[in-house]
Coordinates of C-alpha atoms in Angstrom, one line a residue:
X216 CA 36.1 -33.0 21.9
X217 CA 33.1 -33.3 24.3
X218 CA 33.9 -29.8 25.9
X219 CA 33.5 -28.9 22.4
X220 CA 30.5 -30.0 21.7
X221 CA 28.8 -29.2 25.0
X222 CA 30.1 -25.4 23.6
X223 CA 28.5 -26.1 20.4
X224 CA 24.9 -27.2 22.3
X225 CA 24.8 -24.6 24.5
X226 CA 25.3 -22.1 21.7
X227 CA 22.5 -23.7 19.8
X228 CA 20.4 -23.7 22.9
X229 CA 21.3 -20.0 23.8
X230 CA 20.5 -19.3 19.7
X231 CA 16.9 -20.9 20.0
X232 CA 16.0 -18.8 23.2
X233 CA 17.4 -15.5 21.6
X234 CA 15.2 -16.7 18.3
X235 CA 11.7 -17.7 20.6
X236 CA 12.2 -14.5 22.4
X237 CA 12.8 -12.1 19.3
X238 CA 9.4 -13.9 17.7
X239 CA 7.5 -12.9 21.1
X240 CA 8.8 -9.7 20.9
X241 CA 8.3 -8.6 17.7
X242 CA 4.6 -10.2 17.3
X243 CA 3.4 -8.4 20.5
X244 CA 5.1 -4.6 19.7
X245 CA 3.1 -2.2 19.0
X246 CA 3.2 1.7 17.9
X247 CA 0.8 4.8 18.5
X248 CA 0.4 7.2 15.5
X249 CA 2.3 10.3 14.7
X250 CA 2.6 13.0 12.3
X251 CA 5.9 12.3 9.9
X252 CA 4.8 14.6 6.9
X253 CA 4.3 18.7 7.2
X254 CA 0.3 19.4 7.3
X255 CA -0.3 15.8 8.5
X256 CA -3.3 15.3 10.6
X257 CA -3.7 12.0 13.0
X258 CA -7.7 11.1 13.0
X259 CA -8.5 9.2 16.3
X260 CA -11.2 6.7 14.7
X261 CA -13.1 3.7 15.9
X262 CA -10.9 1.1 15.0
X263 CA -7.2 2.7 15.0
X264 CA -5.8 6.0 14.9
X265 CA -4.5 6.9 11.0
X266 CA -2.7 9.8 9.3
X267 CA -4.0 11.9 6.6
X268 CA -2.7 14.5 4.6
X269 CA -5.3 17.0 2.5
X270 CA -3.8 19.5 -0.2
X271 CA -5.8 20.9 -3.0
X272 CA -8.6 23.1 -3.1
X273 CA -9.0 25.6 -0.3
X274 CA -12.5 27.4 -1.1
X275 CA -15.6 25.5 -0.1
X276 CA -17.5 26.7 -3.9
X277 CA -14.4 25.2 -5.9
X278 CA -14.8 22.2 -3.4
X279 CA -17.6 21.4 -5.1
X280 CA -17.2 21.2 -8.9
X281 CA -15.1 18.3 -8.6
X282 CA -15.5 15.2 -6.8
X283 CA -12.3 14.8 -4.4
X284 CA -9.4 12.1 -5.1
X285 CA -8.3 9.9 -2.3
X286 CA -4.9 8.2 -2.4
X287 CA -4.6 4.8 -1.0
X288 CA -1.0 3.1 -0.9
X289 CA 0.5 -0.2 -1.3
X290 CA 1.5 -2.5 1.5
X291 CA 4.8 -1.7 3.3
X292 CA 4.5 1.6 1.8
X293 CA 2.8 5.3 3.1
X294 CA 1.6 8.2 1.3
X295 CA 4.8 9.5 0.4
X296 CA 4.6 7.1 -2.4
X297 CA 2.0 10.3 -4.0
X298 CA 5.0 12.4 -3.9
X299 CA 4.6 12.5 -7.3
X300 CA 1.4 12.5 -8.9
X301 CA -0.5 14.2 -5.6
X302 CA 1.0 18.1 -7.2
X303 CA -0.3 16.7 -10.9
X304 CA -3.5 16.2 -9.4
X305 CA -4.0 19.3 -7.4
X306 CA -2.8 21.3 -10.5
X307 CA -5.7 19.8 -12.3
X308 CA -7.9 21.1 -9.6
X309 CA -8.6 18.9 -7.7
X310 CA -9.1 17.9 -3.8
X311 CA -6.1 15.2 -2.4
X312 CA -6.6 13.1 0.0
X313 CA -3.9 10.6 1.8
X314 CA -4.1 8.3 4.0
X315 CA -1.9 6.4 5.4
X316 CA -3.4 2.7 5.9
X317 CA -3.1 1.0 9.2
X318 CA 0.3 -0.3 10.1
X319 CA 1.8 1.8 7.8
X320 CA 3.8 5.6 7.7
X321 CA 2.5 7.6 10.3
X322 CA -0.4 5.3 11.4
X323 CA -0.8 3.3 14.2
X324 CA 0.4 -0.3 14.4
X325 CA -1.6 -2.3 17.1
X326 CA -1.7 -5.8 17.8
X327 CA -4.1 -6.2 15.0
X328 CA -7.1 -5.3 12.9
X329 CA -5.5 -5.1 9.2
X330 CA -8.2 -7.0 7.6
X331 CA -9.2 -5.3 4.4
X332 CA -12.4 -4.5 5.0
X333 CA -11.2 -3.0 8.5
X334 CA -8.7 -0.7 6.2
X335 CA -11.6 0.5 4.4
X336 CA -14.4 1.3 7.6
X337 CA -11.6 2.9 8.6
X338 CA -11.0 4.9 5.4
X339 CA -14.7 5.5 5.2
X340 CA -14.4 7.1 8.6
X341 CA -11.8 9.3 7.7
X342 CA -13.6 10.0 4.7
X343 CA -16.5 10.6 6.5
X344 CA -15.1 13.0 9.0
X345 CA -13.6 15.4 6.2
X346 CA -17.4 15.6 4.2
X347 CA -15.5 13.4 1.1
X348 CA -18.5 12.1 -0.4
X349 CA -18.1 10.8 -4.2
X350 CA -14.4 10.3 -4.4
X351 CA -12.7 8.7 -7.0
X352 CA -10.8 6.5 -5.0
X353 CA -6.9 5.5 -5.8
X354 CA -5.5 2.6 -4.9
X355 CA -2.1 1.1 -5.5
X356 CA -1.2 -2.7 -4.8
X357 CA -3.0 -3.3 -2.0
X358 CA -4.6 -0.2 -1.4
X359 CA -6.5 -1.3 -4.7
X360 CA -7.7 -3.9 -2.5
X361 CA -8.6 -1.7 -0.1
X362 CA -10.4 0.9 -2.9
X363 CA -12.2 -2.2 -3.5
X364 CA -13.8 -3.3 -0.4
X365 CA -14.7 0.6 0.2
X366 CA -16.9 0.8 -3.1
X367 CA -18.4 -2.3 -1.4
X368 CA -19.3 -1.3 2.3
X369 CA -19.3 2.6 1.1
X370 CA -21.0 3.5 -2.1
X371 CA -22.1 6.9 -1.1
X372 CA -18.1 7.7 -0.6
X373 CA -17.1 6.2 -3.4
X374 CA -17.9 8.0 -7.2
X375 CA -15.1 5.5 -9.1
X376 CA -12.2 3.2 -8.5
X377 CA -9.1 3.3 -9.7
X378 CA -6.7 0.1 -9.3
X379 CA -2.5 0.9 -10.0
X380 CA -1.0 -2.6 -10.1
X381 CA -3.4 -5.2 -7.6
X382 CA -3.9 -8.5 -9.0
X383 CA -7.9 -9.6 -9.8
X384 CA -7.0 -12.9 -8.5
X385 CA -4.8 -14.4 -6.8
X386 CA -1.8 -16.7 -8.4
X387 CA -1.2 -14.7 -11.0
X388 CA 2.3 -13.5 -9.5
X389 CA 4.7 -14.1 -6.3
X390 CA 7.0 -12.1 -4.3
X391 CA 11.1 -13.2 -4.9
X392 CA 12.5 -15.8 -2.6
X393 CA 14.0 -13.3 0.4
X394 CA 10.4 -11.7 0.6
X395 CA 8.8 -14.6 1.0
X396 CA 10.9 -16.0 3.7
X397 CA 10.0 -12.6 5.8
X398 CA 7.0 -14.2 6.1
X399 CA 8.3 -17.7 7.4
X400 CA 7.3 -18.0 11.7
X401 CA 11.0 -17.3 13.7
X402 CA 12.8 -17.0 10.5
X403 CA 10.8 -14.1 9.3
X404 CA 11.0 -12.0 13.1
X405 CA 14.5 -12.6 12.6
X406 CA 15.4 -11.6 9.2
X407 CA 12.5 -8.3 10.0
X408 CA 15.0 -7.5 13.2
X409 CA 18.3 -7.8 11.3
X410 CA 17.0 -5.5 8.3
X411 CA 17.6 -2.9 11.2
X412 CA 21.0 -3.5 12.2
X413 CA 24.2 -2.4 10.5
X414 CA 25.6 -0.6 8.4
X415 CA 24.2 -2.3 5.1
X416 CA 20.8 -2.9 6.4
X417 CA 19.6 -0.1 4.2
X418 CA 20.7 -1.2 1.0
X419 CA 19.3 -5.0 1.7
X420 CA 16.0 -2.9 2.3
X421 CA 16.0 -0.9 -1.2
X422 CA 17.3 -4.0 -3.0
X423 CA 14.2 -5.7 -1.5
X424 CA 12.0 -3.7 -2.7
X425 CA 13.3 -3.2 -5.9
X426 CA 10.5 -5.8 -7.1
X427 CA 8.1 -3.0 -6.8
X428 CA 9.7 -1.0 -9.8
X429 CA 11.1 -1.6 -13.0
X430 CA 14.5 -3.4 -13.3
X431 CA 17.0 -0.9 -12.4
X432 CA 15.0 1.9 -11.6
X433 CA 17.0 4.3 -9.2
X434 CA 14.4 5.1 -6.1
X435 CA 16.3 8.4 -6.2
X436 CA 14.5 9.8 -9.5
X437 CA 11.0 8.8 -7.5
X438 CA 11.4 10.4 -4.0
X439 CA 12.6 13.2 -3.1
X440 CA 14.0 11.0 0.2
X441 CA 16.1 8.0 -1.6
X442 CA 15.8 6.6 2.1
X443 CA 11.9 6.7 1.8
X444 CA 11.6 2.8 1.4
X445 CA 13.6 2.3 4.3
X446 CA 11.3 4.8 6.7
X447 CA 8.3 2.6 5.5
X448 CA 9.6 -0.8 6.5
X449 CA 11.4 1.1 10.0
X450 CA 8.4 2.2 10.4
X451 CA 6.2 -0.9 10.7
X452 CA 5.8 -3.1 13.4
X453 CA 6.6 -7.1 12.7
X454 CA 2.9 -7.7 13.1
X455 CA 1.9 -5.0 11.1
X456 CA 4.0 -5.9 8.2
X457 CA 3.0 -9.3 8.3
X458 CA -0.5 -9.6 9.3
X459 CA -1.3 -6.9 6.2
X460 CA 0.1 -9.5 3.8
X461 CA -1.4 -12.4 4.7
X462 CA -4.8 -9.8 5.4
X463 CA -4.6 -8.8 1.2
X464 CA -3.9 -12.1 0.2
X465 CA -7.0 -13.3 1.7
X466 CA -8.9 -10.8 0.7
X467 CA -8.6 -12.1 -2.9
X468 CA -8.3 -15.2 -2.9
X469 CA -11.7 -15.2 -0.9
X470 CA -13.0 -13.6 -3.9
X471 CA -11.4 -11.9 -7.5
X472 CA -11.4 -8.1 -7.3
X473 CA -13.5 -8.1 -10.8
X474 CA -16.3 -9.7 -8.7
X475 CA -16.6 -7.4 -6.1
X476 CA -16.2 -4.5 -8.6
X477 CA -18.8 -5.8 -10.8
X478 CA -21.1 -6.3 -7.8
X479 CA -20.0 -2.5 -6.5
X480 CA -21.0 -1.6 -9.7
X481 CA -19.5 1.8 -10.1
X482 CA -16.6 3.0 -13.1
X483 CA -13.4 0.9 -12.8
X484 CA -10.0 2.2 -14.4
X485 CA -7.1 -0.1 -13.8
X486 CA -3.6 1.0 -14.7
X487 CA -0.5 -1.5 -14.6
X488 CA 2.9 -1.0 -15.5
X489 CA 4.2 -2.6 -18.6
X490 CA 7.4 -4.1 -16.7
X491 CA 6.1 -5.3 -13.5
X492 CA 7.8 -7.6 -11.9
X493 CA 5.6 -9.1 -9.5
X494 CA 2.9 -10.2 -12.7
X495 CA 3.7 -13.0 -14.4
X496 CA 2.4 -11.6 -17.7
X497 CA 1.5 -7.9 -16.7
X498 CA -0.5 -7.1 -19.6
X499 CA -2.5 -10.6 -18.9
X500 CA -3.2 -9.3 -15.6
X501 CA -4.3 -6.1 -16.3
X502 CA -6.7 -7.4 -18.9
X503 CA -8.4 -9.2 -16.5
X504 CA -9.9 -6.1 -15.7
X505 CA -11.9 -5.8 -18.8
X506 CA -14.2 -8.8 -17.0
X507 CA -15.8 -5.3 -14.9
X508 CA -18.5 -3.7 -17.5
X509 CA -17.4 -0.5 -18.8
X510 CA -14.0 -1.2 -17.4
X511 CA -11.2 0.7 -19.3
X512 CA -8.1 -0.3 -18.4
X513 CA -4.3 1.4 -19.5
X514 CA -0.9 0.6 -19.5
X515 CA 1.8 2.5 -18.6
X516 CA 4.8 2.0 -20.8
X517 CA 8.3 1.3 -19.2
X518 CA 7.2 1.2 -15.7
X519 CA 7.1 -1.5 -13.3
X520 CA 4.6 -2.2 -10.4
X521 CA 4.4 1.5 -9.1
X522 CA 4.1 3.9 -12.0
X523 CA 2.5 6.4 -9.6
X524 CA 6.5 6.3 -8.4
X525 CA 8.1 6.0 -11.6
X526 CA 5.6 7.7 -13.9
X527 CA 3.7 10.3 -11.8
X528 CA 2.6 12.9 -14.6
X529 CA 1.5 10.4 -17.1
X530 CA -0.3 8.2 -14.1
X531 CA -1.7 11.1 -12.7
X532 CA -3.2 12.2 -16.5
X533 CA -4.9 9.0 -16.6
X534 CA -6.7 9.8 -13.2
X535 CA -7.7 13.0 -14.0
X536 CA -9.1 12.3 -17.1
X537 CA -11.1 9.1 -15.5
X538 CA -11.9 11.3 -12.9
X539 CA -13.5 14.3 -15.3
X540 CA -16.0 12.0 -16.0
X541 CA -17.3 11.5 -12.3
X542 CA -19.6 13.5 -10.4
X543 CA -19.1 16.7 -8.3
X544 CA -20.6 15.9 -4.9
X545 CA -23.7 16.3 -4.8
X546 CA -24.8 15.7 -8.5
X547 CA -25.8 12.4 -9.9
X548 CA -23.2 10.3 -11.2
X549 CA -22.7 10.2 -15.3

């Protein structure tokens, strides 16, 4: 019996080490940028290297009778989540910009840095280097956040604000139990490292985040990769994924969205899906919204947190009518 339980110790011991050393290891890895999407470009800027992808209008004269759209993603996402409304929006006319955020897609994952005012200089920079000066700027979950602090720190980049799906405030929804737990110290590096191993890590991965759709949407009908969502969690680092959390929460809960918009003072559209599941009371949410003057806000029937996914063409109509309205670069805003 006490041979047993000396076997039992040491197992536990050996189990604690293997933990404390995963934690260490996964909080210190980092990850240089790289292109993962055909016409991808990595911009080496200030405060991290990110990837962007332009389509749209080629001739500098058309350039300039429409202010250009840039696409910002959600967290523990990347650009491919455009898939579907970035053609809608070039069809229209228009000038597409992607980026993928820090920590995310083809980006580069250091140490740290994925405050979201960092995200946005960053943005800004990017934004800066391609001449993309009164944008209507697109952001989903937390690259509404990140939309946000932009129209703050960037005004002369930023011609209007869209927000897909990003909380005002903060406690007005909650991840599901697993999720949360990612986020727990050791338990969190551990259950990050076994999403990666086996045979049915993939499907733990898509039924986590199945939150970020409607109930029973098949990823399938949104990407043209049904393994997308797994290539944007493998493609995070631990610190990455975690730090850019915590990073949006606070964010918002320093101070509501509406606030800063109102202070930003430039045209807000905010566009939720009718059956998210993250939102509490969705349409409660997105009314919220209507706190920013001249705010119009729209709901997208049937779809759940990312309608940009699961609705692209009627998303994508929203933002191009919103965006008709905005100035072409170098005019004065309406």
């Amino acid at each position: 019996m006490k041979r047993r339980w000396k076997i039992l110790i040491g197992l536990a011991v050996l189990l604690a080490v293997l933990l404390v050393l995963n934690t260490l290891a996964l909080d210190n890895e980092t990850k240089g940028a790289e292109v993962t999407v055909d016409g991808g470009e990595i911009f080496e800027l200030a405060g991290g290297d990110v990837q962007v992808l332009e389509d749209g209008v080629e001739d500098p004269a058309d350039a300039r009778e429409k202010p250009p759209i840039v696409l910002l993603h959600c967290y523990s996402c990347s650009l491919h989540w455009w898939d579907g409304m970035a053609p809608e929006l070039t069809d229209a006319g228009y000038r597409v910009i992607r980026i993928d955020l820090l920590g995310h897609g083809g980006s580069e994952k250091p140490a740290s840095g994925y405050g979201i005012e960092a995200q946005a200089s960053l943005v800004a920079a990017a934004m800066n280097d391609l001449h993309a000066e009164g944008a209507v700027v697109v952001g989903h979950s937390m690259g509404g956040a990140v939309a946000t602090a932009l129209a703050e720190g960037s005004s002369e980049l930023v011609d209007r604000v869209v927000i897909i799906d990003e909380a005002a405030e903060s406690g007005q929804g909650d991840l599901n139990l697993l999720a949360r737990a990612q986020y727990v110290p050791v338990l969190g590096e551990a259950l990050f490292r076994l999403g990666g191993i086996g045979p049915w890590s993939d499907a733990v991965i898509k039924s986590g985040y199945g939150q970020a759709f409607a109930p029973d949407y098949d990823l399938a009908d949104g990407f043209p990769n049904p393994d997308q969502v797994v290539n944007d969690l493998e493609a995070m680092t631990y610190a990455s994924f975690d730090q850019a959390h915590a990073e949006s929460g606070d964010f918002i809960e320093e101070r509501p969205l509406t606030d800063r918009l109102t202070t930003a003072a430039v045209p807000v559209l905010a566009i939720f899906g009718s059956e998210d599941q993250i939102y509490d009371d969705p349409a409660a949410t997105l009314a919220a919204y209507e706190e920013v003057p001249g705010a119009v806000t729209e709901m997208v029937e049937g779809a759940g947190h990312s309608p940009n996914v699961e609705a692209p063409e009627e998303t994508a109509k929203l933002v191009v009518d919103f965006a008709a309205e905005a100035a072409a670069p170098g005019k004065p805003r309406k």
